[in-house]
PDB file of C-alpha atoms in Angstrom:
ATOM      1  CA  MET A 261     127.576  83.942  91.352  1.00  0.00           C
ATOM      2  CA  LYS A 262     125.559  80.835  92.069  1.00  0.00           C
ATOM      3  CA  THR A 263     121.846  80.639  91.381  1.00  0.00           C
ATOM      4  CA  GLN A 264     120.027  80.064  94.630  1.00  0.00           C
ATOM      5  CA  SER A 265     116.652  79.393  93.115  1.00  0.00           C
ATOM      6  CA  THR A 266     114.560  79.895  90.018  1.00  0.00           C
ATOM      7  CA  VAL A 267     110.797  80.239  89.908  1.00  0.00           C
ATOM      8  CA  ASN A 268     109.017  79.684  86.620  1.00  0.00           C
ATOM      9  CA  ILE A 269     106.198  82.144  86.033  1.00  0.00           C
ATOM     10  CA  ASN A 270     103.417  80.433  84.085  1.00  0.00           C
ATOM     11  CA  LYS A 271     100.316  81.197  86.119  1.00  0.00           C
ATOM     12  CA  GLU A 272      99.215  83.862  88.566  1.00  0.00           C
ATOM     13  CA  LEU A 273      99.911  81.656  91.599  1.00  0.00           C
ATOM     14  CA  ASP A 274     103.604  81.547  90.584  1.00  0.00           C
ATOM     15  CA  ILE A 275     103.835  85.234  91.519  1.00  0.00           C
ATOM     16  CA  VAL A 276     103.143  84.295  95.149  1.00  0.00           C
ATOM     17  CA  GLN A 277     105.775  81.556  95.047  1.00  0.00           C
ATOM     18  CA  ALA A 278     108.382  83.964  93.610  1.00  0.00           C
ATOM     19  CA  ARG A 279     107.621  86.485  96.356  1.00  0.00           C
ATOM     20  CA  GLN A 280     108.071  83.833  99.063  1.00  0.00           C
ATOM     21  CA  VAL A 281     111.334  82.485  97.644  1.00  0.00           C
ATOM     22  CA  GLY A 282     112.774  85.997  97.361  1.00  0.00           C
ATOM     23  CA  ARG A 283     111.663  86.973 100.857  1.00  0.00           C
ATOM     24  CA  ASP A 284     113.153  83.788 102.346  1.00  0.00           C
ATOM     25  CA  ILE A 285     116.519  84.426 100.686  1.00  0.00           C
ATOM     26  CA  ALA A 286     116.490  88.085 101.757  1.00  0.00           C
ATOM     27  CA  LYS A 287     115.748  87.077 105.349  1.00  0.00           C
ATOM     28  CA  GLN A 288     118.505  84.439 105.355  1.00  0.00           C
ATOM     29  CA  ILE A 289     121.188  86.901 104.300  1.00  0.00           C
ATOM     30  CA  GLY A 290     120.216  89.553 106.827  1.00  0.00           C
ATOM     31  CA  PHE A 291     117.899  92.104 105.234  1.00  0.00           C
ATOM     32  CA  SER A 292     115.701  94.097 107.613  1.00  0.00           C
ATOM     33  CA  THR A 293     111.957  93.485 107.474  1.00  0.00           C
ATOM     34  CA  VAL A 294     111.515  96.820 105.662  1.00  0.00           C
ATOM     35  CA  ASN A 295     113.995  95.816 102.953  1.00  0.00           C
ATOM     36  CA  GLN A 296     112.447  92.346 102.762  1.00  0.00           C
ATOM     37  CA  ALA A 297     109.157  94.093 101.960  1.00  0.00           C
ATOM     38  CA  ARG A 298     110.858  96.250  99.316  1.00  0.00           C
ATOM     39  CA  ILE A 299     112.386  93.192  97.684  1.00  0.00           C
ATOM     40  CA  THR A 300     109.076  91.332  97.797  1.00  0.00           C
ATOM     41  CA  THR A 301     107.280  94.281  96.194  1.00  0.00           C
ATOM     42  CA  ALA A 302     109.859  94.432  93.403  1.00  0.00           C
ATOM     43  CA  ILE A 303     109.470  90.690  92.813  1.00  0.00           C
ATOM     44  CA  SER A 304     105.688  91.104  92.596  1.00  0.00           C
ATOM     45  CA  GLU A 305     106.022  93.762  89.923  1.00  0.00           C
ATOM     46  CA  LEU A 306     108.552  91.800  87.883  1.00  0.00           C
ATOM     47  CA  ALA A 307     106.616  88.525  88.098  1.00  0.00           C
ATOM     48  CA  ARG A 308     103.319  90.240  87.299  1.00  0.00           C
ATOM     49  CA  ASN A 309     104.863  91.852  84.218  1.00  0.00           C
ATOM     50  CA  ILE A 310     106.035  88.447  83.021  1.00  0.00           C
ATOM     51  CA  TYR A 311     102.591  86.961  83.598  1.00  0.00           C
ATOM     52  CA  LEU A 312     100.644  89.839  82.010  1.00  0.00           C
ATOM     53  CA  TYR A 313     102.829  90.718  79.049  1.00  0.00           C
ATOM     54  CA  ALA A 314     104.869  87.628  78.155  1.00  0.00           C
ATOM     55  CA  GLY A 315     102.671  84.822  79.464  1.00  0.00           C
ATOM     56  CA  LYS A 316     105.626  82.907  80.853  1.00  0.00           C
ATOM     57  CA  GLY A 317     109.188  83.397  81.995  1.00  0.00           C
ATOM     58  CA  GLN A 318     111.255  82.999  85.125  1.00  0.00           C
ATOM     59  CA  ILE A 319     112.783  84.849  88.028  1.00  0.00           C
ATOM     60  CA  SER A 320     116.161  83.698  89.297  1.00  0.00           C
ATOM     61  CA  PHE A 321     117.593  84.685  92.651  1.00  0.00           C
ATOM     62  CA  GLU A 322     121.261  84.722  93.584  1.00  0.00           C
ATOM     63  CA  VAL A 323     123.140  85.736  96.702  1.00  0.00           C
ATOM     64  CA  ILE A 324     126.135  87.863  95.786  1.00  0.00           C
ATOM     65  CA  VAL A 325     129.128  88.960  97.784  1.00  0.00           C
ATOM     66  CA  SER A 326     131.251  91.862  96.604  1.00  0.00           C
ATOM     67  CA  PHE A 327     133.865  93.733  98.634  1.00  0.00           C
ATOM     68  CA  ASN A 328     132.596  92.232 101.907  1.00  0.00           C
ATOM     69  CA  GLN A 329     129.048  93.267 101.049  1.00  0.00           C
ATOM     70  CA  LYS A 330     126.147  90.832 100.620  1.00  0.00           C
ATOM     71  CA  GLY A 331     123.179  91.295  98.380  1.00  0.00           C
ATOM     72  CA  ILE A 332     120.485  89.631  96.371  1.00  0.00           C
ATOM     73  CA  ILE A 333     120.293  89.745  92.626  1.00  0.00           C
ATOM     74  CA  MET A 334     117.043  89.038  90.850  1.00  0.00           C
ATOM     75  CA  ILE A 335     116.917  88.315  87.152  1.00  0.00           C
ATOM     76  CA  ALA A 336     113.472  88.319  85.564  1.00  0.00           C
ATOM     77  CA  ALA A 337     113.540  86.958  82.024  1.00  0.00           C
ATOM     78  CA  ASP A 338     110.958  86.157  79.402  1.00  0.00           C
ATOM     79  CA  SER A 339     110.790  85.544  75.681  1.00  0.00           C
ATOM     80  CA  GLY A 340     107.648  87.604  75.170  1.00  0.00           C
ATOM     81  CA  PRO A 341     106.987  90.460  72.757  1.00  0.00           C
ATOM     82  CA  GLY A 342     109.666  92.723  74.253  1.00  0.00           C
ATOM     83  CA  ILE A 343     109.432  96.431  75.003  1.00  0.00           C
ATOM     84  CA  ASN A 344     109.623  98.837  72.088  1.00  0.00           C
ATOM     85  CA  ASP A 345     110.409 101.970  74.118  1.00  0.00           C
ATOM     86  CA  ILE A 346     112.174 101.296  77.422  1.00  0.00           C
ATOM     87  CA  ARG A 347     112.421 105.006  78.281  1.00  0.00           C
ATOM     88  CA  LEU A 348     108.644 105.303  77.996  1.00  0.00           C
ATOM     89  CA  VAL A 349     107.862 102.344  80.288  1.00  0.00           C
ATOM     90  CA  LEU A 350     110.292 103.696  82.897  1.00  0.00           C
ATOM     91  CA  GLN A 351     108.274 106.917  83.205  1.00  0.00           C
ATOM     92  CA  ASP A 352     106.102 107.172  86.298  1.00  0.00           C
ATOM     93  CA  GLY A 353     102.438 106.848  85.440  1.00  0.00           C
ATOM     94  CA  TYR A 354     102.897 105.084  82.101  1.00  0.00           C
ATOM     95  CA  THR A 355     100.686 102.017  81.864  1.00  0.00           C
ATOM     96  CA  THR A 356      99.424  99.662  79.204  1.00  0.00           C
ATOM     97  CA  SER A 357      97.312  97.591  81.586  1.00  0.00           C
ATOM     98  CA  GLY A 358      95.196 100.312  83.176  1.00  0.00           C
ATOM     99  CA  GLY A 359      97.143 100.107  86.439  1.00  0.00           C
ATOM    100  CA  LEU A 360      98.890 102.887  88.313  1.00  0.00           C
ATOM    101  CA  GLY A 361     102.002 102.788  86.157  1.00  0.00           C
ATOM    102  CA  ALA A 362     104.310 102.232  89.117  1.00  0.00           C
ATOM    103  CA  GLY A 363     105.681  98.836  87.994  1.00  0.00           C
ATOM    104  CA  LEU A 364     109.145  99.133  86.459  1.00  0.00           C
ATOM    105  CA  PRO A 365     109.809 102.676  87.772  1.00  0.00           C
ATOM    106  CA  GLY A 366     108.853 101.390  91.222  1.00  0.00           C
ATOM    107  CA  VAL A 367     111.212  98.430  90.936  1.00  0.00           C
ATOM    108  CA  LYS A 368     113.996 100.787  89.902  1.00  0.00           C
ATOM    109  CA  ARG A 369     113.382 102.966  92.974  1.00  0.00           C
ATOM    110  CA  LEU A 370     113.127 100.031  95.396  1.00  0.00           C
ATOM    111  CA  MET A 371     116.375  98.388  94.331  1.00  0.00           C
ATOM    112  CA  ASP A 372     119.969  99.649  94.503  1.00  0.00           C
ATOM    113  CA  GLU A 373     120.890  98.629  90.956  1.00  0.00           C
ATOM    114  CA  PHE A 374     118.593  98.135  87.984  1.00  0.00           C
ATOM    115  CA  ASP A 375     119.162  97.178  84.365  1.00  0.00           C
ATOM    116  CA  ILE A 376     116.685  96.309  81.647  1.00  0.00           C
ATOM    117  CA  GLN A 377     117.385  94.816  78.249  1.00  0.00           C
ATOM    118  CA  SER A 378     114.632  94.196  75.747  1.00  0.00           C
ATOM    119  CA  GLU A 379     114.307  93.502  72.081  1.00  0.00           C
ATOM    120  CA  SER A 380     111.058  93.591  70.153  1.00  0.00           C
ATOM    121  CA  GLY A 381     109.884  90.052  69.507  1.00  0.00           C
ATOM    122  CA  GLN A 382     112.731  88.555  71.552  1.00  0.00           C
ATOM    123  CA  GLY A 383     111.760  89.214  75.170  1.00  0.00           C
ATOM    124  CA  THR A 384     112.922  91.192  78.163  1.00  0.00           C
ATOM    125  CA  THR A 385     115.467  90.673  80.921  1.00  0.00           C
ATOM    126  CA  VAL A 386     115.473  92.792  84.070  1.00  0.00           C
ATOM    127  CA  LYS A 387     118.372  92.559  86.500  1.00  0.00           C
ATOM    128  CA  ALA A 388     117.906  94.157  89.917  1.00  0.00           C
ATOM    129  CA  ILE A 389     120.234  94.131  92.925  1.00  0.00           C
ATOM    130  CA  LYS A 390     119.613  95.090  96.551  1.00  0.00           C
ATOM    131  CA  TRP A 391     122.538  95.285  98.991  1.00  0.00           C
ATOM    132  CA  VAL A 392     122.209  94.499 102.705  1.00  0.00           C
TER     133      VAL A 392
END
């Protein structure tokens, strides 16, 4: 896998940049407009979580090819406070920010593959893949 692009998330405006980079890559490799919107929504949630909870981090995008299938992999990583109870934050409706609680569960539903690793005090890494 080769990293196509990385967007550092340090300020709220970086969320917009991450969305645009992800959408451009998705369009280039042949995703439908509906799936481009799904990918962009997932990026928004991941980038917003970095901004709100960790303060800074990055989202990397890669184009992957496996068994004649193309996809996009997004890796959102931060070195923030981490998540103490991953099962809890993956429940629909759970929120610590007063929002709708659709963030990480929504990302999981929008993408084809989803993995989250987090350690208290060490940060969080979310890996999400969408296949064309």
